[in-house]
Amino acid sequence: MTLNVKVFRFNPETDKMPRFDTFKIEEFPNMAVLDVVMNIQNYHDPTLAYRCSCRIGMCGSCAMYINGRPRLACRTQVSSLGTKDITIVPLPNLPIIRDLAVDMEPFFEKYKKIKPYLIPKQDLKEPVICKPDSGERELIDYMLECITCGACYGACTMVATDPHYLGPAALTRAYCLIADKRDAATRERLVIVEQSEGVWRCHTQFNCAEVCPKKIVPTQAIQQLKKRCVFKRLGLFRG
């Protein structure tokens, strides 16, 4: 079977306007969209730029806008698209470096703002244990699977309309740390996420949840953060 593949092309340094190039690619069993992109680069146009690494859905570097939604190219089977016509565009809401490769710097700059690392409490004399089967662990367990691929960021309509919005990935990571009783920066992070460009910018549209390759629901984390922000304002937060 032959695939009709339209690929977004744009080099900001040389092109005035973006364009689409069309390629005819022979499909093979268990073919992923990343295989399609590699085939184009190897056999049709070696100048095509894109980003990939692990090829097993763990690094998150091959997130692209495939047939109208952000997906990991390596984990998206051609057969799952239900069509032989494939359109591949770079991830939205991020600057284009070239063709399908985007600049992730804005994404990670927002990620850095919430201090995405554990800051241990210095006054603890005994280690704090978060048991795997505990209720507090269950709240964040699956959210720890985030691979920072940026698919949720590309799908978020609020990121598209407000470039200062922290975005679903950063807020999900903030919640994982705020909900961790071992962390000492809980209130500091709440101050960050309760600002106008934080949790209150989310309109609960679930676009992020629809595209997450790890089945994370960032909206749930954001709702939990909103609740803690309200408790903090009322003087009821005990974090």
Short mmCIF file of C-alpha atoms in Angstrom, two decimals:
data_model
loop_
_atom_site.label_atom_id
_atom_site.label_comp_id
_atom_site.label_asym_id
_atom_site.label_seq_id
_atom_site.Cartn_x
_atom_site.Cartn_y
_atom_site.Cartn_z
CA MET A 1 0.00 0.00 0.00
CA THR A 2 1.15 3.52 -0.78
CA LEU A 3 0.94 6.36 1.74
CA ASN A 4 0.35 9.94 0.65
CA VAL A 5 2.41 12.01 3.07
CA LYS A 6 2.31 15.81 3.33
CA VAL A 7 5.18 17.23 5.37
CA PHE A 8 5.50 20.78 6.63
CA ARG A 9 8.69 22.48 5.43
CA PHE A 10 10.15 25.75 6.66
CA ASN A 11 13.61 27.08 7.33
CA PRO A 12 13.33 30.50 9.02
CA GLU A 13 16.82 31.42 7.85
CA THR A 14 16.12 30.98 4.12
CA ASP A 15 12.37 30.67 3.52
CA LYS A 16 9.91 33.54 3.42
CA MET A 17 6.89 31.28 3.78
CA PRO A 18 6.31 27.68 4.87
CA ARG A 19 5.15 25.05 2.43
CA PHE A 20 4.10 21.42 2.26
CA ASP A 21 6.02 18.77 0.34
CA THR A 22 4.20 15.59 -0.69
CA PHE A 23 5.79 12.14 -0.79
CA LYS A 24 4.63 8.68 -1.84
CA ILE A 25 5.83 6.13 0.70
CA GLU A 26 5.42 2.38 0.60
CA GLU A 27 3.78 1.11 3.79
CA PHE A 28 5.06 -1.98 5.58
CA PRO A 29 3.60 -3.95 8.52
CA ASN A 30 3.77 -2.30 11.96
CA MET A 31 4.99 0.93 10.40
CA ALA A 32 5.13 3.93 12.74
CA VAL A 33 4.90 7.54 11.63
CA LEU A 34 8.53 7.95 12.70
CA ASP A 35 9.39 5.24 10.16
CA VAL A 36 7.60 7.33 7.55
CA VAL A 37 9.65 10.42 8.42
CA MET A 38 12.90 8.44 8.43
CA ASN A 39 12.02 6.91 5.07
CA ILE A 40 11.52 10.38 3.59
CA GLN A 41 14.87 11.58 4.92
CA ASN A 42 16.76 8.41 3.89
CA TYR A 43 15.32 7.90 0.41
CA HIS A 44 13.55 11.06 -0.77
CA ASP A 45 14.88 14.24 0.82
CA PRO A 46 17.94 14.16 3.12
CA THR A 47 17.38 17.83 4.06
CA LEU A 48 14.25 17.08 6.09
CA ALA A 49 14.82 18.09 9.72
CA TYR A 50 13.12 16.40 12.67
CA ARG A 51 14.00 15.22 16.16
CA CYS A 52 13.98 11.71 17.63
CA SER A 53 16.00 9.61 20.03
CA CYS A 54 14.85 6.49 21.85
CA ARG A 55 12.12 5.27 19.43
CA ILE A 56 10.27 3.52 22.29
CA GLY A 57 8.10 6.36 23.60
CA MET A 58 10.29 7.27 26.55
CA CYS A 59 12.30 10.35 25.53
CA GLY A 60 9.40 12.36 24.15
CA SER A 61 11.55 14.06 21.53
CA CYS A 62 9.55 12.99 18.45
CA ALA A 63 6.28 14.74 19.36
CA MET A 64 4.69 16.11 16.19
CA TYR A 65 1.29 17.27 14.99
CA ILE A 66 0.06 14.25 13.06
CA ASN A 67 -3.30 14.30 11.26
CA GLY A 68 -4.64 17.09 13.40
CA ARG A 69 -3.36 16.27 16.88
CA PRO A 70 -0.09 16.10 18.82
CA ARG A 71 1.31 12.56 18.97
CA LEU A 72 4.59 10.75 19.49
CA ALA A 73 5.70 9.74 15.99
CA CYS A 74 7.44 6.62 17.28
CA ARG A 75 4.33 5.31 19.08
CA THR A 76 1.79 6.23 16.41
CA GLN A 77 1.13 3.32 14.11
CA VAL A 78 0.18 4.24 10.58
CA SER A 79 -2.59 1.64 10.73
CA SER A 80 -4.14 3.42 13.73
CA LEU A 81 -4.73 6.59 11.71
CA GLY A 82 -7.36 4.86 9.58
CA THR A 83 -6.24 6.57 6.39
CA LYS A 84 -3.46 6.47 3.84
CA ASP A 85 -3.27 10.26 3.78
CA ILE A 86 -0.90 11.56 6.46
CA THR A 87 -0.16 15.20 7.25
CA ILE A 88 2.78 15.94 9.55
CA VAL A 89 3.31 19.38 11.07
CA PRO A 90 5.65 20.57 13.86
CA LEU A 91 4.30 20.76 17.40
CA PRO A 92 2.17 23.93 17.80
CA ASN A 93 2.80 26.76 20.28
CA LEU A 94 6.59 26.52 19.93
CA PRO A 95 9.07 28.34 17.66
CA ILE A 96 10.12 26.40 14.57
CA ILE A 97 13.82 25.69 14.23
CA ARG A 98 13.42 23.97 10.89
CA ASP A 99 10.77 21.74 9.29
CA LEU A 100 9.45 19.42 12.02
CA ALA A 101 11.99 20.41 14.69
CA VAL A 102 10.78 22.98 17.22
CA ASP A 103 12.56 24.97 19.90
CA MET A 104 11.53 23.53 23.30
CA GLU A 105 13.12 26.38 25.25
CA PRO A 106 9.82 28.19 26.06
CA PHE A 107 8.39 24.91 27.36
CA PHE A 108 11.33 24.22 29.66
CA GLU A 109 11.63 27.84 30.79
CA LYS A 110 8.14 27.54 32.24
CA TYR A 111 9.03 24.14 33.66
CA LYS A 112 11.98 25.71 35.48
CA LYS A 113 9.76 28.37 37.06
CA ILE A 114 8.05 25.86 39.35
CA LYS A 115 11.41 24.41 40.47
CA PRO A 116 10.75 20.89 39.16
CA TYR A 117 13.00 19.11 41.67
CA LEU A 118 12.55 17.90 45.23
CA ILE A 119 13.70 20.33 47.91
CA PRO A 120 14.02 18.18 51.06
CA LYS A 121 12.98 19.39 54.48
CA GLN A 122 16.13 20.07 56.47
CA ASP A 123 14.61 19.58 59.92
CA LEU A 124 13.65 15.95 59.41
CA LYS A 125 15.53 13.53 61.64
CA GLU A 126 14.00 10.46 60.03
CA PRO A 127 13.34 9.79 56.35
CA VAL A 128 9.77 10.32 55.22
CA ILE A 129 8.27 7.26 53.62
CA CYS A 130 5.63 7.50 50.91
CA LYS A 131 4.33 3.96 50.61
CA PRO A 132 3.41 2.87 47.08
CA ASP A 133 -0.06 1.81 48.23
CA SER A 134 -0.77 4.93 50.28
CA GLY A 135 -3.51 7.38 49.36
CA GLU A 136 -1.08 10.26 48.93
CA ARG A 137 1.01 8.22 46.53
CA GLU A 138 -2.04 7.17 44.54
CA LEU A 139 -2.85 10.82 43.89
CA ILE A 140 0.37 11.42 41.99
CA ASP A 141 1.57 7.96 40.99
CA TYR A 142 0.60 7.96 37.32
CA MET A 143 1.46 11.66 36.96
CA LEU A 144 5.10 10.84 37.61
CA GLU A 145 5.19 9.14 34.19
CA CYS A 146 5.43 12.49 32.37
CA ILE A 147 8.21 12.44 29.75
CA THR A 148 8.05 16.20 28.99
CA CYS A 149 7.30 15.54 25.33
CA GLY A 150 5.31 18.75 25.05
CA ALA A 151 2.25 17.16 23.43
CA CYS A 152 -0.03 18.69 26.08
CA TYR A 153 1.66 22.06 25.59
CA GLY A 154 1.04 21.86 21.85
CA ALA A 155 -2.61 20.95 22.35
CA CYS A 156 -3.38 23.59 25.00
CA THR A 157 -5.56 26.38 23.63
CA MET A 158 -4.66 28.60 26.58
CA VAL A 159 -0.95 28.34 25.74
CA ALA A 160 -1.89 29.33 22.19
CA THR A 161 -3.71 32.47 23.38
CA ASP A 162 -1.45 33.37 26.32
CA PRO A 163 2.29 32.75 25.85
CA HIS A 164 2.91 33.43 29.55
CA TYR A 165 0.67 30.61 30.80
CA LEU A 166 2.77 27.99 32.60
CA GLY A 167 1.07 25.15 30.76
CA PRO A 168 -0.19 21.70 31.76
CA ALA A 169 3.17 19.90 32.03
CA ALA A 170 4.74 22.42 34.41
CA LEU A 171 1.61 22.56 36.56
CA THR A 172 1.38 18.78 36.73
CA ARG A 173 4.97 18.60 37.93
CA ALA A 174 4.26 21.35 40.47
CA TYR A 175 1.35 19.34 41.86
CA CYS A 176 3.48 16.18 42.17
CA LEU A 177 5.94 18.11 44.35
CA ILE A 178 3.35 20.05 46.34
CA ALA A 179 1.56 16.80 47.16
CA ASP A 180 4.84 15.22 48.34
CA LYS A 181 5.19 15.60 52.11
CA ARG A 182 8.98 15.28 51.83
CA ASP A 183 9.24 18.60 49.96
CA ALA A 184 10.00 21.88 51.74
CA ALA A 185 8.97 24.31 48.99
CA THR A 186 5.23 23.61 48.96
CA ARG A 187 4.10 27.12 49.86
CA GLU A 188 6.71 28.69 47.59
CA ARG A 189 5.36 26.72 44.64
CA LEU A 190 1.76 27.58 45.53
CA VAL A 191 2.68 31.26 45.32
CA ILE A 192 3.98 30.64 41.80
CA VAL A 193 1.05 28.59 40.51
CA GLU A 194 -1.68 30.80 42.02
CA GLN A 195 -0.63 33.79 39.90
CA SER A 196 -2.76 34.91 36.96
CA GLU A 197 -0.60 32.93 34.51
CA GLY A 198 -0.87 29.78 36.62
CA VAL A 199 -3.75 27.48 37.49
CA TRP A 200 -6.51 30.07 37.05
CA ARG A 201 -5.66 30.42 33.37
CA CYS A 202 -6.75 26.79 32.77
CA HIS A 203 -10.30 26.59 31.41
CA THR A 204 -10.65 22.82 32.00
CA GLN A 205 -11.04 21.83 28.35
CA PHE A 206 -9.09 18.55 28.73
CA ASN A 207 -7.18 19.09 25.46
CA CYS A 208 -4.01 18.11 27.32
CA ALA A 209 -5.51 14.86 28.61
CA GLU A 210 -6.70 13.85 25.14
CA VAL A 211 -3.20 13.85 23.65
CA CYS A 212 -0.94 12.68 26.50
CA PRO A 213 0.90 9.52 25.32
CA LYS A 214 1.23 8.42 28.98
CA LYS A 215 -2.52 8.83 29.69
CA ILE A 216 -1.87 11.52 32.29
CA VAL A 217 -4.71 13.95 33.03
CA PRO A 218 -3.01 17.30 33.75
CA THR A 219 -6.44 18.87 34.30
CA GLN A 220 -6.85 16.74 37.40
CA ALA A 221 -3.53 17.98 38.80
CA ILE A 222 -4.52 21.58 38.02
CA GLN A 223 -7.85 21.15 39.83
CA GLN A 224 -6.02 19.82 42.87
CA LEU A 225 -3.71 22.83 42.76
CA LYS A 226 -6.68 25.21 42.56
CA LYS A 227 -8.14 23.59 45.67
CA ARG A 228 -4.88 24.02 47.58
CA CYS A 229 -4.58 27.64 46.45
CA VAL A 230 -8.06 28.37 47.83
CA PHE A 231 -7.23 26.61 51.11
CA LYS A 232 -4.03 28.67 51.34
CA ARG A 233 -5.97 31.91 50.87
CA LEU A 234 -8.44 30.86 53.58
CA GLY A 235 -5.63 29.91 55.95
CA LEU A 236 -6.70 26.27 55.91
CA PHE A 237 -3.73 24.80 54.04
CA ARG A 238 -1.48 22.63 56.20
CA GLY A 239 1.32 21.87 53.72
#
